[in-house]
Coordinates of C-alpha atoms and ligand atoms in Angstrom, one line a residue:
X1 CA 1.8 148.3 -9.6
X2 CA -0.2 145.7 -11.2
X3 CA -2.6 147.2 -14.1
X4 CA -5.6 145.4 -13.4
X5 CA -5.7 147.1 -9.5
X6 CA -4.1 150.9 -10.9
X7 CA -5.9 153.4 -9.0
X8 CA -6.5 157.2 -10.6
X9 CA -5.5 160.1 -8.7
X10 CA -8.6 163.0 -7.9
X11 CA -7.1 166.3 -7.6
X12 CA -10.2 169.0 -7.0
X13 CA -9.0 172.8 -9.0
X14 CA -9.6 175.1 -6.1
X15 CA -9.7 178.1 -8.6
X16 CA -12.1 180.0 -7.1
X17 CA -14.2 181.2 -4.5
X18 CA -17.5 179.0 -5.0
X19 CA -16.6 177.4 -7.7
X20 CA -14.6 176.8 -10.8
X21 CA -17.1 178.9 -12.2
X22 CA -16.9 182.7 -12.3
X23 CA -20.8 183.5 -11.5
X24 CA -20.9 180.2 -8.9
X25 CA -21.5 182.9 -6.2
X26 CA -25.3 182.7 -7.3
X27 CA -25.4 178.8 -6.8
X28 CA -27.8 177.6 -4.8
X29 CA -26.5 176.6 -1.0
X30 CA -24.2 180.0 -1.2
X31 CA -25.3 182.3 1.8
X32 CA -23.4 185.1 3.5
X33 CA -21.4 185.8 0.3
X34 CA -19.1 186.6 2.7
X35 CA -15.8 186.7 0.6
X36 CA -13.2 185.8 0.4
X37 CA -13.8 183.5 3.3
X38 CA -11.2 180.8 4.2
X39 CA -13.7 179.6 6.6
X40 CA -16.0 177.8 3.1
X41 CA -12.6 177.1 1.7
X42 CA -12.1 174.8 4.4
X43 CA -15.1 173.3 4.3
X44 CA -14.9 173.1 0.6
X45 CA -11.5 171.0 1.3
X46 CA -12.6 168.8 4.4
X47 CA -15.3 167.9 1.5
X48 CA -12.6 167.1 -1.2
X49 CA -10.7 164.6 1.6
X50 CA -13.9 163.2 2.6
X51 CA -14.1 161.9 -1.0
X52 CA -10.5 160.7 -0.6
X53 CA -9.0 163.2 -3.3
X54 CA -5.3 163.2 -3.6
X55 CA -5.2 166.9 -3.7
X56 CA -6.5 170.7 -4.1
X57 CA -4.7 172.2 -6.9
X58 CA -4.0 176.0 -6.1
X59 CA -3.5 177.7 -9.4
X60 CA -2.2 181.7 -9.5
X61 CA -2.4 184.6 -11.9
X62 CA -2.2 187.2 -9.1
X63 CA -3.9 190.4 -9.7
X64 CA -6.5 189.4 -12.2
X65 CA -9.8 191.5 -12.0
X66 CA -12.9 190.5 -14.0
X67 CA -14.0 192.5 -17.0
X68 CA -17.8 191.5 -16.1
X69 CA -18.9 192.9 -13.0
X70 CA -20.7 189.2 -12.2
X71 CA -17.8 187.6 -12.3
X72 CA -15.5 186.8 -8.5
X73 CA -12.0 187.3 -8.8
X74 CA -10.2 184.0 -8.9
X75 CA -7.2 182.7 -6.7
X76 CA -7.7 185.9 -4.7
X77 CA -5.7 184.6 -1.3
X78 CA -2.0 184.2 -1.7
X79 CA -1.7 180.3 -2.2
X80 CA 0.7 179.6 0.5
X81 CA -1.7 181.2 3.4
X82 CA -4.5 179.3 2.2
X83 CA -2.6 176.4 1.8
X84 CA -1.4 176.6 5.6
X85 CA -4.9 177.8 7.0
X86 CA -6.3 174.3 5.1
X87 CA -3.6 171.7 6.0
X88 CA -4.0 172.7 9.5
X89 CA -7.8 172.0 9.7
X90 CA -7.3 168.5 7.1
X91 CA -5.6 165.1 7.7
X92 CA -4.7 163.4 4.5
X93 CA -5.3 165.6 1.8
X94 CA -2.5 167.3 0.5
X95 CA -2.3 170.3 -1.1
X96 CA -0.1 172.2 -4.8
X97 CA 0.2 175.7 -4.1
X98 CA 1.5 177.6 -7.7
X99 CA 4.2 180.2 -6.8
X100 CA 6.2 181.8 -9.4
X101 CA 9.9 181.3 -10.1
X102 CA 10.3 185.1 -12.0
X103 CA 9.8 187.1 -9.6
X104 CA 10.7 185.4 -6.3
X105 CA 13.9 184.2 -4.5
X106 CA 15.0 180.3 -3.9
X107 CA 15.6 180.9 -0.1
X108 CA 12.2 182.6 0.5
X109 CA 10.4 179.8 -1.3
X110 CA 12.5 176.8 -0.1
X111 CA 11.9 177.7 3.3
X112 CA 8.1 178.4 2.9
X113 CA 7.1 175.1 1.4
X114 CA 9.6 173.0 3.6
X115 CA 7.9 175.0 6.7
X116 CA 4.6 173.9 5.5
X117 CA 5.7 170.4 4.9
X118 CA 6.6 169.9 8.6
X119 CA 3.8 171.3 9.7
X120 CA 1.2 169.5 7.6
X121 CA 3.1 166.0 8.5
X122 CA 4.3 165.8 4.4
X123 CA 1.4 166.9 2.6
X124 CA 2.2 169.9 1.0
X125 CA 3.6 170.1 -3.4
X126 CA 4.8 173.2 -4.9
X127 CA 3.2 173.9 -7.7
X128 CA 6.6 175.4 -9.5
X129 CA 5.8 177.4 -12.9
X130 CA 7.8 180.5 -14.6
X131 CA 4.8 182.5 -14.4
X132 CA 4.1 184.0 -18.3
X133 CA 1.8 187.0 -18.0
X134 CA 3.7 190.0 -19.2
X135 CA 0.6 191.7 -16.4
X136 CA 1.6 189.7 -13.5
X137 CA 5.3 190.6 -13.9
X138 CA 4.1 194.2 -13.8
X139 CA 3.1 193.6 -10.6
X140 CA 6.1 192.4 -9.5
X141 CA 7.9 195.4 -11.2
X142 CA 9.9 193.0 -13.4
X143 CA 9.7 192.7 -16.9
X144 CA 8.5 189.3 -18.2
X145 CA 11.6 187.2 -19.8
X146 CA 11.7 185.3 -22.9
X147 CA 10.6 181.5 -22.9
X148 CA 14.2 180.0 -23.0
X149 CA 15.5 182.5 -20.1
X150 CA 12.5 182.0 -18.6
X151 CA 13.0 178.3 -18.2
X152 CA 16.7 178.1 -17.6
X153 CA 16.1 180.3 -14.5
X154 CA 13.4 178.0 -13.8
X155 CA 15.4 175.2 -13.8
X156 CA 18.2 177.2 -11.6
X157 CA 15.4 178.2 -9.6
X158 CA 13.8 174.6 -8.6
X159 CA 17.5 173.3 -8.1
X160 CA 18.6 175.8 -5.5
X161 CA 15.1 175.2 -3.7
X162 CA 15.9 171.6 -3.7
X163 CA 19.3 172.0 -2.5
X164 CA 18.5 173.9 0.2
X165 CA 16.2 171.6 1.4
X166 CA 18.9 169.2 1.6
X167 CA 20.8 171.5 3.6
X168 CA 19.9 170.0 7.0
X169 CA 21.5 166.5 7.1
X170 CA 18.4 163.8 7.7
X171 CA 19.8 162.8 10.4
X172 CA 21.1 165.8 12.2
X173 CA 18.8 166.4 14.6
X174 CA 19.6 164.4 17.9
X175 CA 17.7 166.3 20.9
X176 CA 19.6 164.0 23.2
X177 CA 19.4 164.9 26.8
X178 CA 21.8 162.3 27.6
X179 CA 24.8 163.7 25.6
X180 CA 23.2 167.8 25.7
X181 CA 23.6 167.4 22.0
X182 CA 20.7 169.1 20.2
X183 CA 21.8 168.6 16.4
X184 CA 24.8 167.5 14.6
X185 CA 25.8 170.6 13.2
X186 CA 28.7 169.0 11.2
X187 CA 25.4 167.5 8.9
X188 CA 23.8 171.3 8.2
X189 CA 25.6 171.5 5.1
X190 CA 25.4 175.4 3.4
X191 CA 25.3 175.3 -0.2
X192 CA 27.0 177.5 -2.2
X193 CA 24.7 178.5 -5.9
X194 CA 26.4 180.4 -7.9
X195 CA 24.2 180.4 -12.0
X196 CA 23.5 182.3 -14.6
X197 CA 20.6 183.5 -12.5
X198 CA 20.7 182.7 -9.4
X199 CA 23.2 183.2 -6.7
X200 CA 22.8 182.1 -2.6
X201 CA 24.8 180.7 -0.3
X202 CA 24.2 179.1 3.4
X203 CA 21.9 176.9 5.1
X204 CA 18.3 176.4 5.7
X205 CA 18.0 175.0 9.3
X206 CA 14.7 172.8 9.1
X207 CA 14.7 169.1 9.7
X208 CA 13.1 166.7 6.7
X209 CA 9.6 165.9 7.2
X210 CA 7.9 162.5 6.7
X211 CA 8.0 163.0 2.6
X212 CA 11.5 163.9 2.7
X213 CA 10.8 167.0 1.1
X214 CA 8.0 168.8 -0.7
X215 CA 6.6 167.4 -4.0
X216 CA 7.1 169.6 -7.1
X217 CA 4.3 169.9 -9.4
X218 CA 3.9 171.5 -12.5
X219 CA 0.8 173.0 -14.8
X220 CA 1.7 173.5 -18.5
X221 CA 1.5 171.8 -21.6
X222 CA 4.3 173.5 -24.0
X223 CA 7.1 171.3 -25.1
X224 CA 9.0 173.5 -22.6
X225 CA 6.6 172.6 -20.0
X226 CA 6.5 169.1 -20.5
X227 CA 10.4 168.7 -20.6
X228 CA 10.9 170.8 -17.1
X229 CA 7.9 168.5 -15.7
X230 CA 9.9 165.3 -16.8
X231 CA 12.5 166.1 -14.9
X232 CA 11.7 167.7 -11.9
X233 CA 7.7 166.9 -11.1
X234 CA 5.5 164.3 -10.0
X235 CA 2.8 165.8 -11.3
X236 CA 1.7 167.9 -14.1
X237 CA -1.4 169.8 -14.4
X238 CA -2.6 169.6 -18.4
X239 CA -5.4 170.9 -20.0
X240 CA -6.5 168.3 -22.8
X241 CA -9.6 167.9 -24.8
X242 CA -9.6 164.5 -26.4
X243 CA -8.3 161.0 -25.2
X244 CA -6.1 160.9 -28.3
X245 CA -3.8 164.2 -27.0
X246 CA -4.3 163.0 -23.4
X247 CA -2.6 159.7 -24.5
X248 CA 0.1 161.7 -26.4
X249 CA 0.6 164.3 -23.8
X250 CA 1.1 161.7 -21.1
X251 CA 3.7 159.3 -23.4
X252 CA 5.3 163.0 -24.5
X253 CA 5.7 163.5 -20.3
X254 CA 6.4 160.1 -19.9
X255 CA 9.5 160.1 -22.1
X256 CA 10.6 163.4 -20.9
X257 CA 11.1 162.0 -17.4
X258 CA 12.9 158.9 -19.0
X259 CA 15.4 161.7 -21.1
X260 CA 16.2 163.0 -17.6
X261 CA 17.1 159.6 -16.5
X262 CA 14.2 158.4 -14.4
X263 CA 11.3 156.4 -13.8
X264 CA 8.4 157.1 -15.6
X265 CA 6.1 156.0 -13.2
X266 CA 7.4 158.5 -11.0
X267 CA 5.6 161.3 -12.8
X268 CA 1.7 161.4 -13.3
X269 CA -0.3 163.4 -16.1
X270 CA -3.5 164.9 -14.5
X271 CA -6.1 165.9 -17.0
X272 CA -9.1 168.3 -16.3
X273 CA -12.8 167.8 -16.1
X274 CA -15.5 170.1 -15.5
X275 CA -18.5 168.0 -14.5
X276 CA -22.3 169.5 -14.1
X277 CA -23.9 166.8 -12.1
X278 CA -27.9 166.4 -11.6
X279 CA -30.5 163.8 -12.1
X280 CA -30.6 164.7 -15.5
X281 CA -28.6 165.8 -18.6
X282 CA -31.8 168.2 -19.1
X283 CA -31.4 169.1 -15.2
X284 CA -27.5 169.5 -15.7
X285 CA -27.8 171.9 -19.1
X286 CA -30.5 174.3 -17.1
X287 CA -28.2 174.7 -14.1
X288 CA -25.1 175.2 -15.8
X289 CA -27.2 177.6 -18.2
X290 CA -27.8 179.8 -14.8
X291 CA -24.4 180.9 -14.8
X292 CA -24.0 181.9 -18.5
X293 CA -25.4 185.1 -19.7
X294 CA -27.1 185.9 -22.8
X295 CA -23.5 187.9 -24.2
X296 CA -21.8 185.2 -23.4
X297 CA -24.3 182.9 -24.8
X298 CA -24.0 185.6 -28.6
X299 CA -19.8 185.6 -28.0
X300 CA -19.7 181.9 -28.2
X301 CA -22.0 181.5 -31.5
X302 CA -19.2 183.4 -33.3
X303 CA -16.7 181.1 -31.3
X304 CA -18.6 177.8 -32.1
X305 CA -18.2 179.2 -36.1
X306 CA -14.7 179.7 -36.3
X307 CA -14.0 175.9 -34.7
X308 CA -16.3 174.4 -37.2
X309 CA -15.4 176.6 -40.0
X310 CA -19.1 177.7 -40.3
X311 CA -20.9 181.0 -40.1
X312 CA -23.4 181.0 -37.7
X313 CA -25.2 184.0 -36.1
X314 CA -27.5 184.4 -32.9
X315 CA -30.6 183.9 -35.3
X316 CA -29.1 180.1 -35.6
X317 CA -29.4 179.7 -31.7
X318 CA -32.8 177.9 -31.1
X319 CA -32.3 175.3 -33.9
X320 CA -30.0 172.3 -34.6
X321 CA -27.3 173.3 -36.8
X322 CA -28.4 171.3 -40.1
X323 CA -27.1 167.7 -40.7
X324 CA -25.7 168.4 -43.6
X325 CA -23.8 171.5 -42.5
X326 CA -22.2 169.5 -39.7
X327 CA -21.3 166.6 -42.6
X328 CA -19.6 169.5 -44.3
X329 CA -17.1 170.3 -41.7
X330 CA -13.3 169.2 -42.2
X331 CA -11.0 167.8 -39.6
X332 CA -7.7 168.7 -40.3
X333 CA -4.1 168.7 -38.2
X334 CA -5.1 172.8 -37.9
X335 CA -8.5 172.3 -36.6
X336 CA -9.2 173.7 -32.8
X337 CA -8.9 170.3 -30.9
X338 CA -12.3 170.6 -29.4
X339 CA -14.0 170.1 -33.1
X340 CA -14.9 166.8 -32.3
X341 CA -16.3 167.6 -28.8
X342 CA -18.5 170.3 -30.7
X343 CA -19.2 167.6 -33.5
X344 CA -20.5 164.9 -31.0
X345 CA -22.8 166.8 -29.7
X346 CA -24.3 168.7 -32.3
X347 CA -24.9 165.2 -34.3
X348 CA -27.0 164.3 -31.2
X349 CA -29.4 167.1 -32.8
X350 CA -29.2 169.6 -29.4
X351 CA -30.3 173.1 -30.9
X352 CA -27.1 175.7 -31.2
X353 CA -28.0 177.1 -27.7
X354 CA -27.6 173.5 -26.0
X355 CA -24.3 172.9 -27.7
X356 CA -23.3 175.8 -25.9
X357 CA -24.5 175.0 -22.4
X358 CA -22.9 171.7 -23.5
X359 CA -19.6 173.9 -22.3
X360 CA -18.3 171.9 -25.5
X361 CA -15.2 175.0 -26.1
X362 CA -14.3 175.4 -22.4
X363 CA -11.1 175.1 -21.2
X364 CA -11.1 171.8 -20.2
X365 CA -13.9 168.9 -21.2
X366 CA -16.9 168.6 -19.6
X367 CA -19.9 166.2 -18.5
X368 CA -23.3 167.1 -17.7
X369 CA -25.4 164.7 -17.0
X370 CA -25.8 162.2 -14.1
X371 CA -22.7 160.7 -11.6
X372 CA -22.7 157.8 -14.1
X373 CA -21.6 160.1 -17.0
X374 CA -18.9 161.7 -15.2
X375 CA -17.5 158.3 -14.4
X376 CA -17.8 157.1 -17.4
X377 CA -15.7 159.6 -18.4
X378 CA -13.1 159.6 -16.1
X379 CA -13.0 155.3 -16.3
X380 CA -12.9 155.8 -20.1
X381 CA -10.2 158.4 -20.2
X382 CA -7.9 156.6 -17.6
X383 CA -8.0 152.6 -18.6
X384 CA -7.3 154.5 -22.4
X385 CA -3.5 155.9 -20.8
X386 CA -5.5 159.5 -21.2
X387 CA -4.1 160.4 -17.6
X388 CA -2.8 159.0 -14.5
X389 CA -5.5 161.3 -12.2
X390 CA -7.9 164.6 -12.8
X391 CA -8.0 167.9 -11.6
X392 CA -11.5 168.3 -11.3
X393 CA -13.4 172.0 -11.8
X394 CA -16.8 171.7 -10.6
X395 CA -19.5 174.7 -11.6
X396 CA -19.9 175.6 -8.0
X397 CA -18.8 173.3 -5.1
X398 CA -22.4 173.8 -2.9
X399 CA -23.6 171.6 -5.7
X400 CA -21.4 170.0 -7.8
X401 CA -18.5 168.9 -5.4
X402 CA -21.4 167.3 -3.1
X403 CA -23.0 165.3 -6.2
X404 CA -19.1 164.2 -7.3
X405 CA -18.0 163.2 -3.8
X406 CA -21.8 161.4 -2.6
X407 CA -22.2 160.1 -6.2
X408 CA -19.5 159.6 -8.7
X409 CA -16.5 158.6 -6.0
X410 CA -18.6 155.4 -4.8
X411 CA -19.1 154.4 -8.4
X412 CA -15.1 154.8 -9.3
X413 CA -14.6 152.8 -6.2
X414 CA -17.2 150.2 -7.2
X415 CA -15.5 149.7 -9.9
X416 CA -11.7 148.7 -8.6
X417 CA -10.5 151.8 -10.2
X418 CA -10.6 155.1 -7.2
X419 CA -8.9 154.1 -3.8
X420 CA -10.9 153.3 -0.9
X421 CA -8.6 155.1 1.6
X422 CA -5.6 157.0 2.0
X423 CA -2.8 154.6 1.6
X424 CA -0.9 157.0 4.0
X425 CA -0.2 160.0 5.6
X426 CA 2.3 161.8 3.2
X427 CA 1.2 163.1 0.0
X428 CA 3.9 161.6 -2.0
X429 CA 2.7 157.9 -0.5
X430 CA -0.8 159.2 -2.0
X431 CA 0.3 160.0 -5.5
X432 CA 2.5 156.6 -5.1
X433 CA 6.0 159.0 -5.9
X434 CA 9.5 158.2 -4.0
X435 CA 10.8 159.4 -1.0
X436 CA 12.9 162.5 -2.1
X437 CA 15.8 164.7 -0.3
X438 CA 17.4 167.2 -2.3
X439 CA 18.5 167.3 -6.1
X440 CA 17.4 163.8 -7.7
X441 CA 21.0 162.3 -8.5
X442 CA 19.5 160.8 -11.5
X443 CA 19.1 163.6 -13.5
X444 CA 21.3 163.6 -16.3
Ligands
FMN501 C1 -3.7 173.6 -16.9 C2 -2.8 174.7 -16.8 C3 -2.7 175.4 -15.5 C4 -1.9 176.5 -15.4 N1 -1.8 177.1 -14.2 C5 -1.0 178.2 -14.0 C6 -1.1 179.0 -12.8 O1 -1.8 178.6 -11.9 N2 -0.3 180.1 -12.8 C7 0.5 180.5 -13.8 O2 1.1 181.5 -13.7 N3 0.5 179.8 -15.0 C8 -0.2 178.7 -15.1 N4 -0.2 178.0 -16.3 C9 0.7 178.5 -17.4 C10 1.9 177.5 -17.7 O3 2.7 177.3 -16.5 C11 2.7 178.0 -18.8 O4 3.5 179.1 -18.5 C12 1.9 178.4 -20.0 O5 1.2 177.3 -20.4 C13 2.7 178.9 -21.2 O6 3.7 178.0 -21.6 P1 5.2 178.4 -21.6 O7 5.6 178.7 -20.1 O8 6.0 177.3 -22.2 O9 5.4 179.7 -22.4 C14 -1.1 176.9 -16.5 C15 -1.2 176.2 -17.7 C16 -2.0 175.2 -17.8 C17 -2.1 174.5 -19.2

C-alpha cells in the first residue's frame, strides 16, 4: 500500500460493562443498570461499526472481583458468547475474543472460533494468549506454568488449532444433487498431534469460511510476546506510553514476523488510547474527575512521587508542583516510561490534582480535551510508525464512544488517514491481512 493513502486500524477495548472505566456505571446516559446486559453491549458495538472500527477487542482475566465496592466487574460474560450474541446483530465489524491456551484443549477452541467464523461470514479473531495469573489458573484447578513452558505449549497449542482447521479440505464440500455427493470425504484430512504438550488426533468437520480461517491476535508486550505474535498474529494488542516505545515495539514486532519468515506488513501493532472527549479540556478533566474518588485521588499523589522521584503528599494537591522541582527531576533508562507524560503536563502549570485527572499514570495514554486532541494524537502517533491502528478505551461509552465516533472519526477521515468504509466483508480484508488455511508454510 502506498504511504501517502495508509489507513489506521480503530479497534474499540470492550473491557467492561459501560465503559473502560471501572465507576462508568454512574455516567450520564446509563439507565436500568441492568447488568450485565448484552442487550447495551450490542448497542455499544452497532455504535463502534457505525464509526467504521475494525474491531472490539475482548480481553479476559476470568474471575476478577473488585476490591472497591464502586467498581463493576470487568469482562464478566465469557468472550465467545458475547462475541456470538454481537456478530449476529453486526455486519462488518469483526470481533478478538481472548481465550486462554493453559487451561483449555486445541479441539474445543478450534472448533469454537471456526464455528463462529462461519456464522459471522469471516469476522471473528482469536485473541490467543497463555493466560499468566497464578488466580485465574486456580480457577481452572491448574497450576500456573513457567514463562518458557508456558509459551512452547502456546505455540503447540495455536498450531494444533490451526491444523485442525485445515482439516476440512477447501474444496470438499460438493452438495451436488446431480451426482448425490455431499462432500469429498477423501479431502477431510485427520491430523495426528502428538508434542510435548499436546496430543489429538482426527478431524474437525466444518467447511472454510470467507477468511479462510479465523485471525489470531495477540495482547502482550514481553519479548516472549512479541516473538509468538511475529509469528503467528495479525494483530497485537500493546500497551505503550510514548511514540518512541511505540515506534520500537512496532519495529521489535515487525522483525519478529520477518525471523519467522514472513511479511511484515502482514502483522499490525495496535496501541491504546483512553480519550475523555468534551467541549473542553476543563469540561473533559471535571467529567473524568466524576469517576475518581478522593482515595484514589491520595493513592496516586504517592504514585505520581515515586515516577518523578519526588516526595509529594496530599497537602501538595491544590498547587502546581514548583518549577524548579519539576527541573530537578532526572530521566534515566530506569525511569517509569510515563515520566515524560507526567512532565508535560505538570510544566503546563495544572495544580497536582489536575495532573492526576490528567490520567497521566494509567495504563495506557490519554487525551482529554476536545475531538481535535484525540486526533491529533492518534494522526501524530500513526504518520510517526507508533502503530498500525488503536484499541481505544473510552471512560464510559454513553459519552465518550458517541463524541469519538460523531466527532473524532470524521476528522481522521478528513484527513486521508481513517477509512471511509469497510473495504469488505471479512475481517482479515479489514485489517488488510492474507487469506489463511491452516499452519502458515512459511514459518521457519
Ligand atoms: C495490552 C495488553 C492486554 C492484555 N490482555 C490480556 C487478556 O485479556 N487476558 C490475559 O489473560 N492476559 C492479557 N494480557 C497479558 C499478556 O498476554 C501477557 O501474558 C503478560 O503481558 C505477561 O507477559 P508474559 O506472558 O510474557 O509473561 C495482556 C497484556 C497486555 C499488555
Amino acid at each position: 500500500m502506498d504511504k501517502n493513502n495508509k489507513q489506521m486500524l480503530l479497534g474499540l477495548g470492550f473491557t467492561g460493562a459501560y465503559g473502560a472505566n471501572a465507576k462508568a456505571w454512574k455516567s450520564e446516559g446509563v439507565t436500568g443498570h441492568i447488568y450485565p446486559d448484552i442487550e447495551a453491549d450490542i448497542r455499544y458495538a452497532q455504535l463502534a461499526e457505525k464509526g467504521k472500527f475494525q474491531f472490539l477487542f475482548i480481553g479476559d482475566f476470568p474471575g476478577a472481583i473488585p476490591n472497591d465496592n464502586s467498581e463493576v466487574p470487568s469482562m464478566t460474560l465469557e468472550p465467545i458468547i458475547t462475541a456470538t450474541a454481537i456478530l449476529q446483530r453486526t455486519k462488518n465489524i469483526g470481533i478478538a475474543a481472548t481465550v486462554h491456551t493453559q487451561w483449555n484443549v486445541p479441539y474445543t477452541v478450534a472448533r469454537q472460533f471456526k464455528g463462529i467464523d462461519l456464522m459471522s461470514g469471516g469476522r471473528i479473531a482469536w485473541n490467543a494468549v497463555t493466560g499468566s495469573s497464578p488466580k485465574v489458573a486456580q480457577l481452572f484447578g491448574v497450576n500456573l506454568m513457567d514463562r518458557q513452558s508456558r509459551y512452547e505449549s502456546h505455540y503447540e497449542f495455536v498450531e494444533a488449532v490451526q491444523q485442525f482447521w485445515a482439516t476440512w479440505g477447501e474444496d470438499a464440500l460438493k452438495a451436488d444433487r446431480e451426482t448425490g455427493v455431499f462432500a469429498d470425504y477423501r479431502q477431510v484430512k485427520p491430523v495426528y498431534i502428538s508434542g510435548k504438550y499436546t496430543q489429538a488426533n482426527g478431524a474437525l468437520p466444518i467447511p472454510p469460511s470467507s477468511q479462510g480461517q479465523p485471525v489470531i491476535f495477540h495482547s502482550g508486550g514481553s519479548p516472549a510476546s512479541i516473538a509468538f505474535a511475529g509469528r503467528y498474529a495479525n494483530a497485537m494488542i500493546g500497551e505503550v506510553w510514548t511514540i518512541e516505545q511505540g515506534i520500537e515495539t512496532r519495529k521489535a514486532l515487525r522483525q519478529a514476523a520477518i525471523d519467522a519468515g514472513r511479511n511484515p506488513d502482514e502483522i499490525k501493532f495496535i496501541a491504546g488510547l483512553m480519550p475523555v472527549i468534551a467541549d473542553s479540556k476543563r469540561e473533559a478533566i471535571d467529567r473524568h474527575a466524576t469517576f475518581m474518588d478522593e482515595k484514589v485521588v491520595q493513592q496516586r499523589v504517592y504514585h505520581i512521587g515515586m515516577v518523578l522521584g519526588l516526595r509529594l503528599t496530599p497537602a501538595d494537591l491544590d498547587r502546581p508542583i514548583a518549577p524548579e522541582l519539576l527541573n530537578s527531576v532526572e530521566i534515566d533508562s530506569y525511569s517509569d516510561p510515563r515520566i515524560e507524560n507526567v512532565l508535560k503536563v505538570a510544566h503546563e502549570g495544572w495544580t497536582l490534582r489536575d495532573i492526576i485527572y490528567h490520567s497521566v499514570i494509567d495504563y495506557h495514554p490519554a487525551t482529554l480535551g476536545d475531538a481535535k486532541e484525540t486526533a491529533d494524537h492518534l494522526t501524530t502517533w500513526f504518520e510517526a510508525g507508533a502503530a498500525d491502528g488503536f484499541w481505544i478505551l473510552p471512560d464510559a461509552y454513553e459519552t465518550d464512544l458517541h463524541r469519538f465516533v460523531n466527532e473524532v472519526v470524521p476528522i481522521l477521515q478528513e484527513r486521508g488517514i481513517f477509512h471511509k468504509e469497510y473495504e469488505g466483508e471479512t475481517l482479515r480484508k479489514n485489517l488488510d491481512v492474507p487469506y489463511q488455511y491452516g499452519v502458515d508454510e512459511r514459518l521457519r
